[in-house]
């Protein structure tokens, strides 16, 4: 339990950094993997801004939180809120816009787990002294 928060932050850092780098250097490949295509020239910069720049910025935030313990609680909150947004948007999309498919159900389930994990880390970090490892 002592390292659960650091594991959460590290896994998220790796995922966000990987997506960000993939989006910057192979945007067509990433887009194809999630069934998107670029139909106008302006779509590519928009995609790389969101999936490249934003994801890398989140990864840097997580790197700071891992390096500087006092920032971890804010990182847990930010990630939890982000995953709540992902899950809510995905659920809305499945219920109202497109219907359910296996990939979206799997992503939704992972997002719910990551919300719960992040909220647990947030709650636990409140009670632990700074030298405890959170």
mmCIF file with all atom_site columns, N, CA and C in Angstrom, residues 6-22 51 55-56 58-63 66 79 83:
data_model
loop_
_atom_site.group_PDB
_atom_site.id
_atom_site.type_symbol
_atom_site.label_atom_id
_atom_site.label_alt_id
_atom_site.label_comp_id
_atom_site.label_asym_id
_atom_site.label_entity_id
_atom_site.label_seq_id
_atom_site.pdbx_PDB_ins_code
_atom_site.Cartn_x
_atom_site.Cartn_y
_atom_site.Cartn_z
_atom_site.occupancy
_atom_site.B_iso_or_equiv
_atom_site.pdbx_formal_charge
_atom_site.auth_seq_id
_atom_site.auth_comp_id
_atom_site.auth_asym_id
_atom_site.auth_atom_id
_atom_site.pdbx_PDB_model_num
ATOM 1  N N  . UNK A 1 6  ? 2.580   6.040  -5.932  1.00 0.00 ? 6  UNK A N  1
ATOM 2  C CA . UNK A 1 6  ? 3.671   6.217  -6.903  1.00 0.00 ? 6  UNK A CA 1
ATOM 3  C C  . UNK A 1 6  ? 3.477   5.323  -8.117  1.00 0.00 ? 6  UNK A C  1
ATOM 4  N N  . UNK A 1 7  ? 2.983   4.125  -7.897  1.00 0.00 ? 7  UNK A N  1
ATOM 5  C CA . UNK A 1 7  ? 2.709   3.228  -9.025  1.00 0.00 ? 7  UNK A CA 1
ATOM 6  C C  . UNK A 1 7  ? 1.636   3.850  -9.920  1.00 0.00 ? 7  UNK A C  1
ATOM 7  N N  . UNK A 1 8  ? 0.590   4.385  -9.326  1.00 0.00 ? 8  UNK A N  1
ATOM 8  C CA . UNK A 1 8  ? -0.487  5.039  -10.075 1.00 0.00 ? 8  UNK A CA 1
ATOM 9  C C  . UNK A 1 8  ? 0.057   6.199  -10.921 1.00 0.00 ? 8  UNK A C  1
ATOM 10 N N  . UNK A 1 9  ? 0.857   7.045  -10.299 1.00 0.00 ? 9  UNK A N  1
ATOM 11 C CA . UNK A 1 9  ? 1.416   8.181  -11.028 1.00 0.00 ? 9  UNK A CA 1
ATOM 12 C C  . UNK A 1 9  ? 2.378   7.729  -12.126 1.00 0.00 ? 9  UNK A C  1
ATOM 13 N N  . UNK A 1 10 ? 3.204   6.734  -11.829 1.00 0.00 ? 10 UNK A N  1
ATOM 14 C CA . UNK A 1 10 ? 4.177   6.246  -12.811 1.00 0.00 ? 10 UNK A CA 1
ATOM 15 C C  . UNK A 1 10 ? 3.492   5.609  -14.006 1.00 0.00 ? 10 UNK A C  1
ATOM 16 N N  . UNK A 1 11 ? 2.502   4.757  -13.768 1.00 0.00 ? 11 UNK A N  1
ATOM 17 C CA . UNK A 1 11 ? 1.784   4.123  -14.881 1.00 0.00 ? 11 UNK A CA 1
ATOM 18 C C  . UNK A 1 11 ? 1.100   5.178  -15.754 1.00 0.00 ? 11 UNK A C  1
ATOM 19 N N  . UNK A 1 12 ? 0.481   6.148  -15.113 1.00 0.00 ? 12 UNK A N  1
ATOM 20 C CA . UNK A 1 12 ? -0.174  7.208  -15.877 1.00 0.00 ? 12 UNK A CA 1
ATOM 21 C C  . UNK A 1 12 ? 0.842   8.033  -16.653 1.00 0.00 ? 12 UNK A C  1
ATOM 22 N N  . UNK A 1 13 ? 1.979   8.327  -16.050 1.00 0.00 ? 13 UNK A N  1
ATOM 23 C CA . UNK A 1 13 ? 3.028   9.059  -16.746 1.00 0.00 ? 13 UNK A CA 1
ATOM 24 C C  . UNK A 1 13 ? 3.452   8.313  -18.004 1.00 0.00 ? 13 UNK A C  1
ATOM 25 N N  . UNK A 1 14 ? 3.661   7.020  -17.881 1.00 0.00 ? 14 UNK A N  1
ATOM 26 C CA . UNK A 1 14 ? 4.086   6.225  -19.039 1.00 0.00 ? 14 UNK A CA 1
ATOM 27 C C  . UNK A 1 14 ? 3.017   6.199  -20.129 1.00 0.00 ? 14 UNK A C  1
ATOM 28 N N  . UNK A 1 15 ? 1.771   6.062  -19.745 1.00 0.00 ? 15 UNK A N  1
ATOM 29 C CA . UNK A 1 15 ? 0.682   6.016  -20.726 1.00 0.00 ? 15 UNK A CA 1
ATOM 30 C C  . UNK A 1 15 ? 0.531   7.369  -21.430 1.00 0.00 ? 15 UNK A C  1
ATOM 31 N N  . UNK A 1 16 ? 0.465   8.453  -20.653 1.00 0.00 ? 16 UNK A N  1
ATOM 32 C CA . UNK A 1 16 ? 0.286   9.773  -21.254 1.00 0.00 ? 16 UNK A CA 1
ATOM 33 C C  . UNK A 1 16 ? 1.483   10.154 -22.121 1.00 0.00 ? 16 UNK A C  1
ATOM 34 N N  . UNK A 1 17 ? 2.701   9.853  -21.660 1.00 0.00 ? 17 UNK A N  1
ATOM 35 C CA . UNK A 1 17 ? 3.891   10.162 -22.464 1.00 0.00 ? 17 UNK A CA 1
ATOM 36 C C  . UNK A 1 17 ? 3.897   9.347  -23.755 1.00 0.00 ? 17 UNK A C  1
ATOM 37 N N  . UNK A 1 18 ? 3.524   8.081  -23.666 1.00 0.00 ? 18 UNK A N  1
ATOM 38 C CA . UNK A 1 18 ? 3.498   7.226  -24.862 1.00 0.00 ? 18 UNK A CA 1
ATOM 39 C C  . UNK A 1 18 ? 2.483   7.733  -25.889 1.00 0.00 ? 18 UNK A C  1
ATOM 40 N N  . UNK A 1 19 ? 1.299   8.059  -25.419 1.00 0.00 ? 19 UNK A N  1
ATOM 41 C CA . UNK A 1 19 ? 0.277   8.576  -26.333 1.00 0.00 ? 19 UNK A CA 1
ATOM 42 C C  . UNK A 1 19 ? 0.735   9.898  -26.939 1.00 0.00 ? 19 UNK A C  1
ATOM 43 N N  . UNK A 1 20 ? 1.297   10.777 -26.115 1.00 0.00 ? 20 UNK A N  1
ATOM 44 C CA . UNK A 1 20 ? 1.761   12.069 -26.603 1.00 0.00 ? 20 UNK A CA 1
ATOM 45 C C  . UNK A 1 20 ? 2.839   11.947 -27.658 1.00 0.00 ? 20 UNK A C  1
ATOM 46 N N  . UNK A 1 21 ? 3.819   11.099 -27.410 1.00 0.00 ? 21 UNK A N  1
ATOM 47 C CA . UNK A 1 21 ? 4.893   10.910 -28.392 1.00 0.00 ? 21 UNK A CA 1
ATOM 48 C C  . UNK A 1 21 ? 4.378   10.246 -29.661 1.00 0.00 ? 21 UNK A C  1
ATOM 49 N N  . UNK A 1 22 ? 3.502   9.269  -29.510 1.00 0.00 ? 22 UNK A N  1
ATOM 50 C CA . UNK A 1 22 ? 2.910   8.591  -30.666 1.00 0.00 ? 22 UNK A CA 1
ATOM 51 C C  . UNK A 1 22 ? 2.145   9.601  -31.522 1.00 0.00 ? 22 UNK A C  1
ATOM 52 N N  . UNK A 1 51 ? -3.834  15.210 -28.590 1.00 0.00 ? 51 UNK A N  1
ATOM 53 C CA . UNK A 1 51 ? -3.244  13.915 -28.253 1.00 0.00 ? 51 UNK A CA 1
ATOM 54 C C  . UNK A 1 51 ? -1.731  13.983 -28.090 1.00 0.00 ? 51 UNK A C  1
ATOM 55 N N  . UNK A 1 55 ? -1.261  15.574 -23.887 1.00 0.00 ? 55 UNK A N  1
ATOM 56 C CA . UNK A 1 55 ? -0.842  14.334 -23.213 1.00 0.00 ? 55 UNK A CA 1
ATOM 57 C C  . UNK A 1 55 ? 0.582   14.456 -22.672 1.00 0.00 ? 55 UNK A C  1
ATOM 58 N N  . UNK A 1 56 ? 1.469   15.095 -23.419 1.00 0.00 ? 56 UNK A N  1
ATOM 59 C CA . UNK A 1 56 ? 2.836   15.287 -22.928 1.00 0.00 ? 56 UNK A CA 1
ATOM 60 C C  . UNK A 1 56 ? 2.869   16.277 -21.761 1.00 0.00 ? 56 UNK A C  1
ATOM 61 N N  . UNK A 1 58 ? 0.513   16.633 -19.530 1.00 0.00 ? 58 UNK A N  1
ATOM 62 C CA . UNK A 1 58 ? 0.050   15.848 -18.379 1.00 0.00 ? 58 UNK A CA 1
ATOM 63 C C  . UNK A 1 58 ? 1.180   14.959 -17.872 1.00 0.00 ? 58 UNK A C  1
ATOM 64 N N  . UNK A 1 59 ? 1.930   14.354 -18.779 1.00 0.00 ? 59 UNK A N  1
ATOM 65 C CA . UNK A 1 59 ? 3.064   13.512 -18.373 1.00 0.00 ? 59 UNK A CA 1
ATOM 66 C C  . UNK A 1 59 ? 4.096   14.320 -17.601 1.00 0.00 ? 59 UNK A C  1
ATOM 67 N N  . UNK A 1 60 ? 4.368   15.539 -18.036 1.00 0.00 ? 60 UNK A N  1
ATOM 68 C CA . UNK A 1 60 ? 5.318   16.394 -17.320 1.00 0.00 ? 60 UNK A CA 1
ATOM 69 C C  . UNK A 1 60 ? 4.780   16.738 -15.928 1.00 0.00 ? 60 UNK A C  1
ATOM 70 N N  . UNK A 1 61 ? 3.480   17.024 -15.828 1.00 0.00 ? 61 UNK A N  1
ATOM 71 C CA . UNK A 1 61 ? 2.871   17.286 -14.528 1.00 0.00 ? 61 UNK A CA 1
ATOM 72 C C  . UNK A 1 61 ? 3.074   16.094 -13.595 1.00 0.00 ? 61 UNK A C  1
ATOM 73 N N  . UNK A 1 62 ? 2.909   14.896 -14.124 1.00 0.00 ? 62 UNK A N  1
ATOM 74 C CA . UNK A 1 62 ? 3.073   13.694 -13.309 1.00 0.00 ? 62 UNK A CA 1
ATOM 75 C C  . UNK A 1 62 ? 4.532   13.490 -12.920 1.00 0.00 ? 62 UNK A C  1
ATOM 76 N N  . UNK A 1 63 ? 5.432   13.831 -13.811 1.00 0.00 ? 63 UNK A N  1
ATOM 77 C CA . UNK A 1 63 ? 6.863   13.746 -13.494 1.00 0.00 ? 63 UNK A CA 1
ATOM 78 C C  . UNK A 1 63 ? 7.205   14.703 -12.347 1.00 0.00 ? 63 UNK A C  1
ATOM 79 N N  . UNK A 1 66 ? 5.868   13.221 -9.132  1.00 0.00 ? 66 UNK A N  1
ATOM 80 C CA . UNK A 1 66 ? 6.715   12.128 -8.641  1.00 0.00 ? 66 UNK A CA 1
ATOM 81 C C  . UNK A 1 66 ? 8.006   12.651 -8.024  1.00 0.00 ? 66 UNK A C  1
ATOM 82 N N  . UNK A 1 79 ? -5.839  13.736 -12.018 1.00 0.00 ? 79 UNK A N  1
ATOM 83 C CA . UNK A 1 79 ? -6.051  12.505 -12.788 1.00 0.00 ? 79 UNK A CA 1
ATOM 84 C C  . UNK A 1 79 ? -7.450  11.949 -12.566 1.00 0.00 ? 79 UNK A C  1
ATOM 85 N N  . UNK A 1 83 ? -10.168 11.381 -15.499 1.00 0.00 ? 83 UNK A N  1
ATOM 86 C CA . UNK A 1 83 ? -10.782 10.096 -15.820 1.00 0.00 ? 83 UNK A CA 1
ATOM 87 C C  . UNK A 1 83 ? -12.302 10.127 -15.635 1.00 0.00 ? 83 UNK A C  1
#
